Coordinates of C-alpha atoms in Angstrom, one line a residue:
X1083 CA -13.0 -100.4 -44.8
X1084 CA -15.8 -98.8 -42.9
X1085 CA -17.5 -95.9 -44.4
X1086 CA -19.4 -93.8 -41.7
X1087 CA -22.6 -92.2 -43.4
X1088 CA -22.5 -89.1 -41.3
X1089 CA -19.6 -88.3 -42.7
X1090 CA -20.1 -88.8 -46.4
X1091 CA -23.6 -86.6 -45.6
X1092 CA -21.5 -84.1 -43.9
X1093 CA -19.7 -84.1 -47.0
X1094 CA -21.9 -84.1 -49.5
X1095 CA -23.1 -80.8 -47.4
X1096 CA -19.9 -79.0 -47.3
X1097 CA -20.0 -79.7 -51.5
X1098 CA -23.4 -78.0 -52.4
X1099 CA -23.2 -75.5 -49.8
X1100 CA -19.8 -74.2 -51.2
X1101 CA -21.4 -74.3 -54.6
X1102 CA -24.0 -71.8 -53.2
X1103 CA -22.1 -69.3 -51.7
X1104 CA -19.0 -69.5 -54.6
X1105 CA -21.4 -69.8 -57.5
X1106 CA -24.5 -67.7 -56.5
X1107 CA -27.4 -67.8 -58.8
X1108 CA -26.6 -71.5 -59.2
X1109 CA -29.2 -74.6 -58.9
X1110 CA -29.7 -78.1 -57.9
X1111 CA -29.1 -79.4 -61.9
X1112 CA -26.0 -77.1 -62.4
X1113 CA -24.1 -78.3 -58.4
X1114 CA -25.4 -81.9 -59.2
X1115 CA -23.6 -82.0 -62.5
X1116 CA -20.9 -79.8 -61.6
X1117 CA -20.5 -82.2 -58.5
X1118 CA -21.0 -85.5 -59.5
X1119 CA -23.7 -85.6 -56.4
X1120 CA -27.0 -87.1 -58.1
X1121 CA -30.1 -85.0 -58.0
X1122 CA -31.8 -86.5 -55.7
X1123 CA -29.2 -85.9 -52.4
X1124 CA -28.7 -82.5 -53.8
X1125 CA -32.4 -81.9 -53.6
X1126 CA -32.2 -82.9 -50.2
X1127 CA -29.7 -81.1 -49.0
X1128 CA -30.6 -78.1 -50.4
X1129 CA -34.5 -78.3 -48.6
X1130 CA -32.4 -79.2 -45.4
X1131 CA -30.4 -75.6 -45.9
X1132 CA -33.8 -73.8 -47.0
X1133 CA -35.2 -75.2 -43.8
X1134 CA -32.2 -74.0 -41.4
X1135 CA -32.6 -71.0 -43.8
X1136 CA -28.7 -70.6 -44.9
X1137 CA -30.1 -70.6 -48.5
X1138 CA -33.1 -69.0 -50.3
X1139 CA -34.2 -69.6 -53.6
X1140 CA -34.6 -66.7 -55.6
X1141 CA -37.2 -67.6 -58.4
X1142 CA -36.8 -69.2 -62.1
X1143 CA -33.8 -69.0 -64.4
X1144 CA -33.2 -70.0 -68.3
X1145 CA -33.7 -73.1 -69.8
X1146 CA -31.0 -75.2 -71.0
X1147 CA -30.8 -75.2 -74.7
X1148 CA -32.6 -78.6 -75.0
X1149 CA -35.7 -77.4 -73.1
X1150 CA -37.1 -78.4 -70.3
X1151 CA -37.9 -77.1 -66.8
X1152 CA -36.6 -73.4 -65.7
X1153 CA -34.5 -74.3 -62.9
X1154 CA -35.0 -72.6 -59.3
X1155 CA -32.1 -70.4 -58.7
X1156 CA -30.1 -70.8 -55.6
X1157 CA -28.7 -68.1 -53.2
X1158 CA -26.8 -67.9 -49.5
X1159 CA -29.3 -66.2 -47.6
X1160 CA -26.6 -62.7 -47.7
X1161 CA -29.0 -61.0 -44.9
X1162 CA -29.6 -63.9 -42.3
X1163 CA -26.6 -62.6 -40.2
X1164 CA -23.7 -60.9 -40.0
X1165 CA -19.5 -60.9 -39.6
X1166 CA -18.0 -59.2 -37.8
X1167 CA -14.1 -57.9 -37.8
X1168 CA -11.8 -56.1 -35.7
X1169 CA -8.3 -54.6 -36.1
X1170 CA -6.7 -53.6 -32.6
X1171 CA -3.5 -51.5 -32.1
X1172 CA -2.7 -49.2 -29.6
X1173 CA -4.8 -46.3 -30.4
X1174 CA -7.9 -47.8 -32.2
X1175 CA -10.4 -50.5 -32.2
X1176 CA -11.2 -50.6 -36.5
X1177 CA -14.6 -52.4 -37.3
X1178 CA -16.0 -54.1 -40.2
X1179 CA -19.8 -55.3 -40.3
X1180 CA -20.6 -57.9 -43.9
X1181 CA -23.5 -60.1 -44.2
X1182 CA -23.0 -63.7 -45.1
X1183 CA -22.0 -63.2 -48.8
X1184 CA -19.4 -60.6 -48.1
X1185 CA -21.2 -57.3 -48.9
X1186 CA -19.9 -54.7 -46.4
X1187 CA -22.6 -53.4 -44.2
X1188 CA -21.1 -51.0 -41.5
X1189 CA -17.7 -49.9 -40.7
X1190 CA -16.3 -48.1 -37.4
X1191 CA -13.9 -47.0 -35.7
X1192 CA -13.5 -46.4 -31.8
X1193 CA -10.5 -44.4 -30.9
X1194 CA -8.9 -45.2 -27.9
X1195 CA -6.0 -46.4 -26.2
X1196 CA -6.4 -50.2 -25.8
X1197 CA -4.9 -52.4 -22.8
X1198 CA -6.1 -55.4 -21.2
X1199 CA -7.7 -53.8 -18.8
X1200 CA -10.1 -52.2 -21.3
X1201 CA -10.1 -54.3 -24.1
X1202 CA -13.5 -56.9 -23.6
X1203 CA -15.2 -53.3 -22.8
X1204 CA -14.0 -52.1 -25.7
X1205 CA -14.9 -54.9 -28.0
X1206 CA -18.3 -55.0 -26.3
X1207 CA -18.6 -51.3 -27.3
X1208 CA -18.4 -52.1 -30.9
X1209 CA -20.4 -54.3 -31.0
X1210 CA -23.0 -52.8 -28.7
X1211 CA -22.9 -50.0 -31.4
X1212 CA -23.7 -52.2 -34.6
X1213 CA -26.2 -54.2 -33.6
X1214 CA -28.0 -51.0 -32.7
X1215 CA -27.8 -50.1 -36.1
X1216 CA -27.9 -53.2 -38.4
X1217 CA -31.6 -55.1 -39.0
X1218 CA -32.7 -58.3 -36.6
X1219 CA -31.7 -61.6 -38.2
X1220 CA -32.2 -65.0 -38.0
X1221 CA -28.2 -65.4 -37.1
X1222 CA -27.4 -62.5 -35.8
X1223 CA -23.8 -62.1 -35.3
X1224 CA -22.5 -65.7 -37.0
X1225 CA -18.8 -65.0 -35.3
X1226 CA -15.9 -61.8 -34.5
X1227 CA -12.3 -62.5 -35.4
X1228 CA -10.3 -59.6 -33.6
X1229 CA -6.6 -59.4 -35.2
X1230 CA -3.6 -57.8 -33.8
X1231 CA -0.2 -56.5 -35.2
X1232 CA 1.8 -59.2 -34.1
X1233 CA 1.5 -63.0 -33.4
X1234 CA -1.0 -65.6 -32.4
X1235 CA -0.6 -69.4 -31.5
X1236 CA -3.7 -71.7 -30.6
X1237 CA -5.7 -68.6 -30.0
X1238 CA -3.0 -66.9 -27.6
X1239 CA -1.4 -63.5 -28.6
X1240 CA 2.0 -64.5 -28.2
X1241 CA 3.4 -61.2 -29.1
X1242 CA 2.2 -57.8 -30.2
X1243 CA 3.2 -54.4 -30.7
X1244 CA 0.6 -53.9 -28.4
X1245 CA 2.1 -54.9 -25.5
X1246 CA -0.6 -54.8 -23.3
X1247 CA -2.5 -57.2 -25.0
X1248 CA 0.3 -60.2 -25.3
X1249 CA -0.9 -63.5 -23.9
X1250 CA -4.7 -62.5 -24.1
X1251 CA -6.5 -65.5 -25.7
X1252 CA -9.8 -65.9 -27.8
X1253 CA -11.5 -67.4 -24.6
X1254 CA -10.2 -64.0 -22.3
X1255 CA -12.3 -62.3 -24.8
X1256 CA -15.6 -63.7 -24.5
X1257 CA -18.3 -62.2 -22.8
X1258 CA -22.4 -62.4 -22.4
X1259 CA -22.1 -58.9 -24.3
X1260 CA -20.4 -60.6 -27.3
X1261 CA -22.6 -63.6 -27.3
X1262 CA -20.9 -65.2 -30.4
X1263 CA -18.1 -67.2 -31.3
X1264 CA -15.0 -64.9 -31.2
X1265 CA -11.5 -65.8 -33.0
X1266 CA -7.6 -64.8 -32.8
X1267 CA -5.5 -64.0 -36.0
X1268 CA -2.6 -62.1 -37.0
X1269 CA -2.9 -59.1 -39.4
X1270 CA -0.5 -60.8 -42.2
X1271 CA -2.1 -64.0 -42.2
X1272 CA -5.7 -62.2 -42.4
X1273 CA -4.3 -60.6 -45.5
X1274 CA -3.6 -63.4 -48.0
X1275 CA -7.0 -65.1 -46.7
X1276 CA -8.6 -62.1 -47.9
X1277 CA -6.4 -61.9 -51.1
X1278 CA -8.1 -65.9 -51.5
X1279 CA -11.5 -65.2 -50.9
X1280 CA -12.2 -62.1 -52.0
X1281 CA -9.8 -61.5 -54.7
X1282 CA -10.1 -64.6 -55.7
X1283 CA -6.5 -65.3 -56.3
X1284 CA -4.4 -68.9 -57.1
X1285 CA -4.0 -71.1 -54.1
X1286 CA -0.2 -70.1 -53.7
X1287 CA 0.4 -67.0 -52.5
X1288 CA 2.1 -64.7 -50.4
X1289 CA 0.8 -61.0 -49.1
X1290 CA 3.7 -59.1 -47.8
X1291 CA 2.5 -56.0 -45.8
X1292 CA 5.3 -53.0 -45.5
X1293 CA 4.6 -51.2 -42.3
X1294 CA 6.6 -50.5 -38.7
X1295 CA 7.7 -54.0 -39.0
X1296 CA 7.6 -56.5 -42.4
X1297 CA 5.4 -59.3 -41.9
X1298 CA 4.0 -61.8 -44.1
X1299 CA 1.1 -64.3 -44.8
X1300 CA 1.4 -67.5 -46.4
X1301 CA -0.8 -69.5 -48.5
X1302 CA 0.2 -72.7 -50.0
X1303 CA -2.5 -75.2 -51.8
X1304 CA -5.1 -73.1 -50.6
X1305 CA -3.7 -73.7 -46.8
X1306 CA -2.6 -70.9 -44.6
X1307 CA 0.9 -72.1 -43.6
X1308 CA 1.4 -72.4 -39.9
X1309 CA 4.7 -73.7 -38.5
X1310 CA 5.1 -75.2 -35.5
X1311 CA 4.5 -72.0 -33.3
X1312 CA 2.7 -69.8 -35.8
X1313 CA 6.1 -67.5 -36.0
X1314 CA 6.5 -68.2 -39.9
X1315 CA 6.3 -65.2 -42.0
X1316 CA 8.2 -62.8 -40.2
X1317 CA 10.1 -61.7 -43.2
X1318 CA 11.2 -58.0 -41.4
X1319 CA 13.9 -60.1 -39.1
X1320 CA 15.5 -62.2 -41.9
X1321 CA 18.7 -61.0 -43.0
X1322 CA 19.4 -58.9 -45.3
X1323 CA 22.7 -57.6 -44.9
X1324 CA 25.1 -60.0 -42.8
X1325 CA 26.5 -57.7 -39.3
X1326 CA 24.5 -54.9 -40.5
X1327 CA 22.9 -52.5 -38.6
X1328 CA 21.7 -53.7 -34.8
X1329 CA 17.8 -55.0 -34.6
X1330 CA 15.7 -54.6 -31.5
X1331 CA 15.5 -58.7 -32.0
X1332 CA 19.3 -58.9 -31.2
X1333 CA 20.6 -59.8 -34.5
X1334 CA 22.1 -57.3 -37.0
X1335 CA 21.0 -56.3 -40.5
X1336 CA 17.1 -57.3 -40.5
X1337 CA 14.7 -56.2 -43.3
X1338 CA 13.2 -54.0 -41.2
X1339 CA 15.9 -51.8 -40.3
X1340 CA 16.5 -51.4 -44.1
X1341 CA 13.0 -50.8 -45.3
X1342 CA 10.4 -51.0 -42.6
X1343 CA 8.4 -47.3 -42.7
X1344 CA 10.3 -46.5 -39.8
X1345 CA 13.4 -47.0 -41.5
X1346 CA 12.4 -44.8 -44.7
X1347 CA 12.0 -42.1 -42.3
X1348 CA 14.8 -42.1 -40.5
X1349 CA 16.6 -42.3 -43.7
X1350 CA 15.7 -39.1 -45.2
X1351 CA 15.3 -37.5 -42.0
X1352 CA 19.2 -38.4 -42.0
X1353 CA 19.7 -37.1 -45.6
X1354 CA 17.3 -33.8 -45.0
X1355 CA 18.8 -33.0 -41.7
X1356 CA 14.6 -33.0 -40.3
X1357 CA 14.0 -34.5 -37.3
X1358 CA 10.2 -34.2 -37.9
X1359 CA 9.7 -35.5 -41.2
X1360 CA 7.3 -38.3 -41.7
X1361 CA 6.1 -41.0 -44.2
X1362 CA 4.3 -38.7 -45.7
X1363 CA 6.3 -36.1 -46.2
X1364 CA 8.9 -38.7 -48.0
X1365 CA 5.7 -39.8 -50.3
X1366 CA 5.6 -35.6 -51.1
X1367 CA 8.6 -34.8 -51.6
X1368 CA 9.3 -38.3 -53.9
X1369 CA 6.2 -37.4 -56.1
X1370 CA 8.0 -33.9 -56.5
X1371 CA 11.4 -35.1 -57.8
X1372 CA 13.8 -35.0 -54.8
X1373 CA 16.9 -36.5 -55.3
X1374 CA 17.0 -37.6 -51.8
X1375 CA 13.8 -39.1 -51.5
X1376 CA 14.3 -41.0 -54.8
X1377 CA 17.1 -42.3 -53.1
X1378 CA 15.7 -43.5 -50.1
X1379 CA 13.0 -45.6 -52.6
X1380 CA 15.2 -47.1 -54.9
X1381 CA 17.1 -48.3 -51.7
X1382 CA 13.4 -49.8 -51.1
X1383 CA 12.9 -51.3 -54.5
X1384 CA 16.5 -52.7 -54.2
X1385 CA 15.8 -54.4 -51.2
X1386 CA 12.6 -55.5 -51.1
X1387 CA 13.5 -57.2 -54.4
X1388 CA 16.2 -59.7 -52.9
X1389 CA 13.7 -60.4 -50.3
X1390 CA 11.3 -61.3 -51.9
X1391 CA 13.3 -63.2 -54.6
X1392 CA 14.5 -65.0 -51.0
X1393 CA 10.8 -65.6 -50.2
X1394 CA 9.8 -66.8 -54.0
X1395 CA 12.8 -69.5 -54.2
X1396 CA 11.7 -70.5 -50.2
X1397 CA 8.1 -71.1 -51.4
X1398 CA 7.6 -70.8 -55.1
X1399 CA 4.3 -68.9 -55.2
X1400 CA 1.7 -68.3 -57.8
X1401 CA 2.3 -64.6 -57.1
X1402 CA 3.0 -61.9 -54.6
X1403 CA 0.6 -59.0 -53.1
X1404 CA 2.2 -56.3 -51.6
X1405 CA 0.6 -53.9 -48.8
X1406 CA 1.2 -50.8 -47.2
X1407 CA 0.8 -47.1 -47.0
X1408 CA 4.0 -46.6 -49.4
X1409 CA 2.6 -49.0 -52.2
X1410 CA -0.4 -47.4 -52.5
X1411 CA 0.6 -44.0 -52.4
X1412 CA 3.5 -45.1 -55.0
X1413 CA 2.2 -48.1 -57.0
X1414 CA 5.1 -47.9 -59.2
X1415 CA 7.2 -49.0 -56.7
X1416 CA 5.4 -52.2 -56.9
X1417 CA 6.6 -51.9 -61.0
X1418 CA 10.1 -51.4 -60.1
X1419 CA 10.3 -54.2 -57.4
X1420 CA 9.3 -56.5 -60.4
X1421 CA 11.4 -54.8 -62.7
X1422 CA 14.2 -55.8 -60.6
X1423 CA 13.1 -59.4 -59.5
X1424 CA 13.1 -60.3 -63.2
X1425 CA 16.1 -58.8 -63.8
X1426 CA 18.0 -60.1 -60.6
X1427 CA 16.5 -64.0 -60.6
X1428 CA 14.5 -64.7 -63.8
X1429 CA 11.6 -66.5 -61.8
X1430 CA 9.0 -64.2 -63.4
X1431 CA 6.9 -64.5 -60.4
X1432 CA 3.5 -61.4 -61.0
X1433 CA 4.8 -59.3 -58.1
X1434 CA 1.3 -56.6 -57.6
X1435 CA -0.6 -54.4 -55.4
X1436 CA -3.3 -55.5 -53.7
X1437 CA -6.4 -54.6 -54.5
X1438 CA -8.1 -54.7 -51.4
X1439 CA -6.6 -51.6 -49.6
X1440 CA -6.2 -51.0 -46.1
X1441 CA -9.5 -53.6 -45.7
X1442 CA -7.2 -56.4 -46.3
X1443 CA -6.8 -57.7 -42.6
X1444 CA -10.4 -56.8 -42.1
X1445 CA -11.8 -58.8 -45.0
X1446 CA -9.7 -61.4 -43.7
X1447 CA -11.3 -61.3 -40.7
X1448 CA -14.5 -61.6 -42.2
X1449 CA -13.9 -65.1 -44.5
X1450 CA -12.2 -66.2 -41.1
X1451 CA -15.2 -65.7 -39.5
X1452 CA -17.4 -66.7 -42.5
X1453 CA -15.3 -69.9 -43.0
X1454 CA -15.9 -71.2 -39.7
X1455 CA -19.6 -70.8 -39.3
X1456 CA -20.0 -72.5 -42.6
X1457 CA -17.8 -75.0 -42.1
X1458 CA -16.4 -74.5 -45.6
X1459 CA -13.0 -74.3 -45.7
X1460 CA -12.6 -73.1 -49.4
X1461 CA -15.0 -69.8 -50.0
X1462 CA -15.2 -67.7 -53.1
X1463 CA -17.6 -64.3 -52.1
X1464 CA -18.7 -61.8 -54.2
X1465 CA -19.0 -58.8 -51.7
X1466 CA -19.9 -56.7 -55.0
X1467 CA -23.3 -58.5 -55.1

């Protein structure tokens, strides 16, 4: 067998690099005997990354309890350059800014409608706009990933509910302006990355996001899954009820049309004979004890439960996030869903909010972007630091 030395060095790179950023505050005798590496490559390495200055050392720490040197502590240099993320619908460009550890810098929003036409000019505008306000560093931008309410193969949006923008790719986007590496993803499978890195969460998940449509992200062994034409996870157009009610996809009883945020408000618009209630105004009224607007959310709970028990026995997760507008506004819906998911299929899976908020897809974005120039496919960040 032939062993190519770049590679194991490459390697053995990746190894006490992750260590850095997942473990800050570390040192070269705490990654070389959490590692197995011995001292000696690790010291290496590490003057290599303090070199290319990706890592600073931060001074002294304790002793080990059998004396001894005070070991140098060990840091990811957080403020040699920035991530950038960007959420695009039809309306608004959303922004996130974090430095390389994951602390969030700058956010920003630029309120527009967005078409093909406009949308590098767009992009360039944001980012125009930042680095007139963030400090010169060595790195600069490191990488943008732009995501989109829809779905993206090989770095082609292959569908959106932003028309305008399907069949744009990563490449279409790139300009002098940008002068970075920029990146394609969908919202969903942003989500559980984010759930990953920043939450910190098991290696089998699944983030569930309840909006217009019901879409998922995936994460088995610590892999986003990807099927063969990056379609998977597009839980609002499995079936629910056999022949029920027609789909815009051309099949009949779809999630979505059941409990999609669109469907909530037609459905008590329905039961309060108002044309011109919203999401909101279901969220009121639910909060003040209507018997309609109950209704409405147990039909949700009810739902959303065989769903996702559908999902769980499909991929037998760790544990389930769920996001959206109506969870957070009613996290006891999130109760009641695993209230009934125990009580329908006994597989006890944690069913829970996430934590992250609406940020989710945007965090994502960031690890995305974080995980590529890196090259460490496995991060841990601490964006509380």
């Amino acid at each position: 067998m032939i062993v190519n030395r770049n590679t194991i060095r490459e390697q053995n790179e990746t190894i006490v690099l992750t260590a850095i950023i997942n473990h800050p505050n570390t040192s070269r005798a705490a990654i070389s005997h959490d590692s197995g590496l011995n001292k000696a490559t690790v010291s290496e390495i590490v003057k290599k990354l303090l070199k290319e200055k990706l890592v600073v050392e931060l001074g002294t720490g304790q002793s080990s309890v059998v004396g001894g040197r005070k070991p140098v502590l060990l840091k990811v240099n957080a403020n040699g350059g920035y991530a950038m993320s960007l959420t695009i619908t039809q309306t608004k460009i959303s922004s996130l800014v974090c430095n390389l550890q994951g602390k969030i810098v700058a956010q920003y929003d630029l309120v527009r409608k967005v078409e093909a036409s406009n949308i590098i000019d767009s992009i360039e505008e944001v980012v125009i706009y930042h680095r007139k306000n963030l400090n010169k560093t060595p790195f600069r931008f490191v990488g943008i990933v732009v995501s989109i309410d829809g779905f993206v193969h090989e770095d082609e949006i292959v569908a959106s509910t932003n028309k305008m923008l399907e069949h744009l790719t990563a490449k279409h986007l790139e300009s002098d302006a940008i002068d970075c590496p920029i990146f394609l993803e969908n919202q969903n499978n942003l989500a559980v990355i984010a759930e990953a890195v920043f939450a910190h969460s098991p290696g089998n998940i699944i983030s569930i996001d309840l909006d217009e449509g019901i879409g998922s992200g995936i994460l088995l062994q610590n892999r986003l899954f990807r099927s063969k034409n990056s379609l998977a996870g597009n839980l609002g157009h499995t079936i629910l009820y056999p022949f029920g009610k027609d789909c815009d996809c051309g099949k009949q009883g779809c999630l979505n049309q059941y409990c999609s945020t669109g469907a909530l408000v037609a459905e008590i618009r329905d039961l309060k004979k108002d044309p011109a209630l919203k999401l909101a105004d279901l969220i009121a009224l639910y909060k003040t004890g209507d018997e309609d607007a109950k209704n409405v959310v147990e039909h949700l709970v009810l739902h959303m439960s065989i769903a996702i028990s559908n999902v769980v026995s499909l991929f037998d997760p760790e544990k389930v996030y769920l996001n959206g507008d109506l969870f957070r506004a009613l996290p006891e819906c999130v109760t009641a869903i695993q209230t009934e998911l125990n009580r329908k299929s006994g597989q006890n899976v944690p069913v829970s909010l996430s934590t992250l908020g609406k940020n989710g897809a945007l965090l994502g974005g960031i690890a995305l972007a974080l995980q590529h120039f890196f090259q460490v496919p496995q991060l841990q960040l601490h964006f509380e630091d």
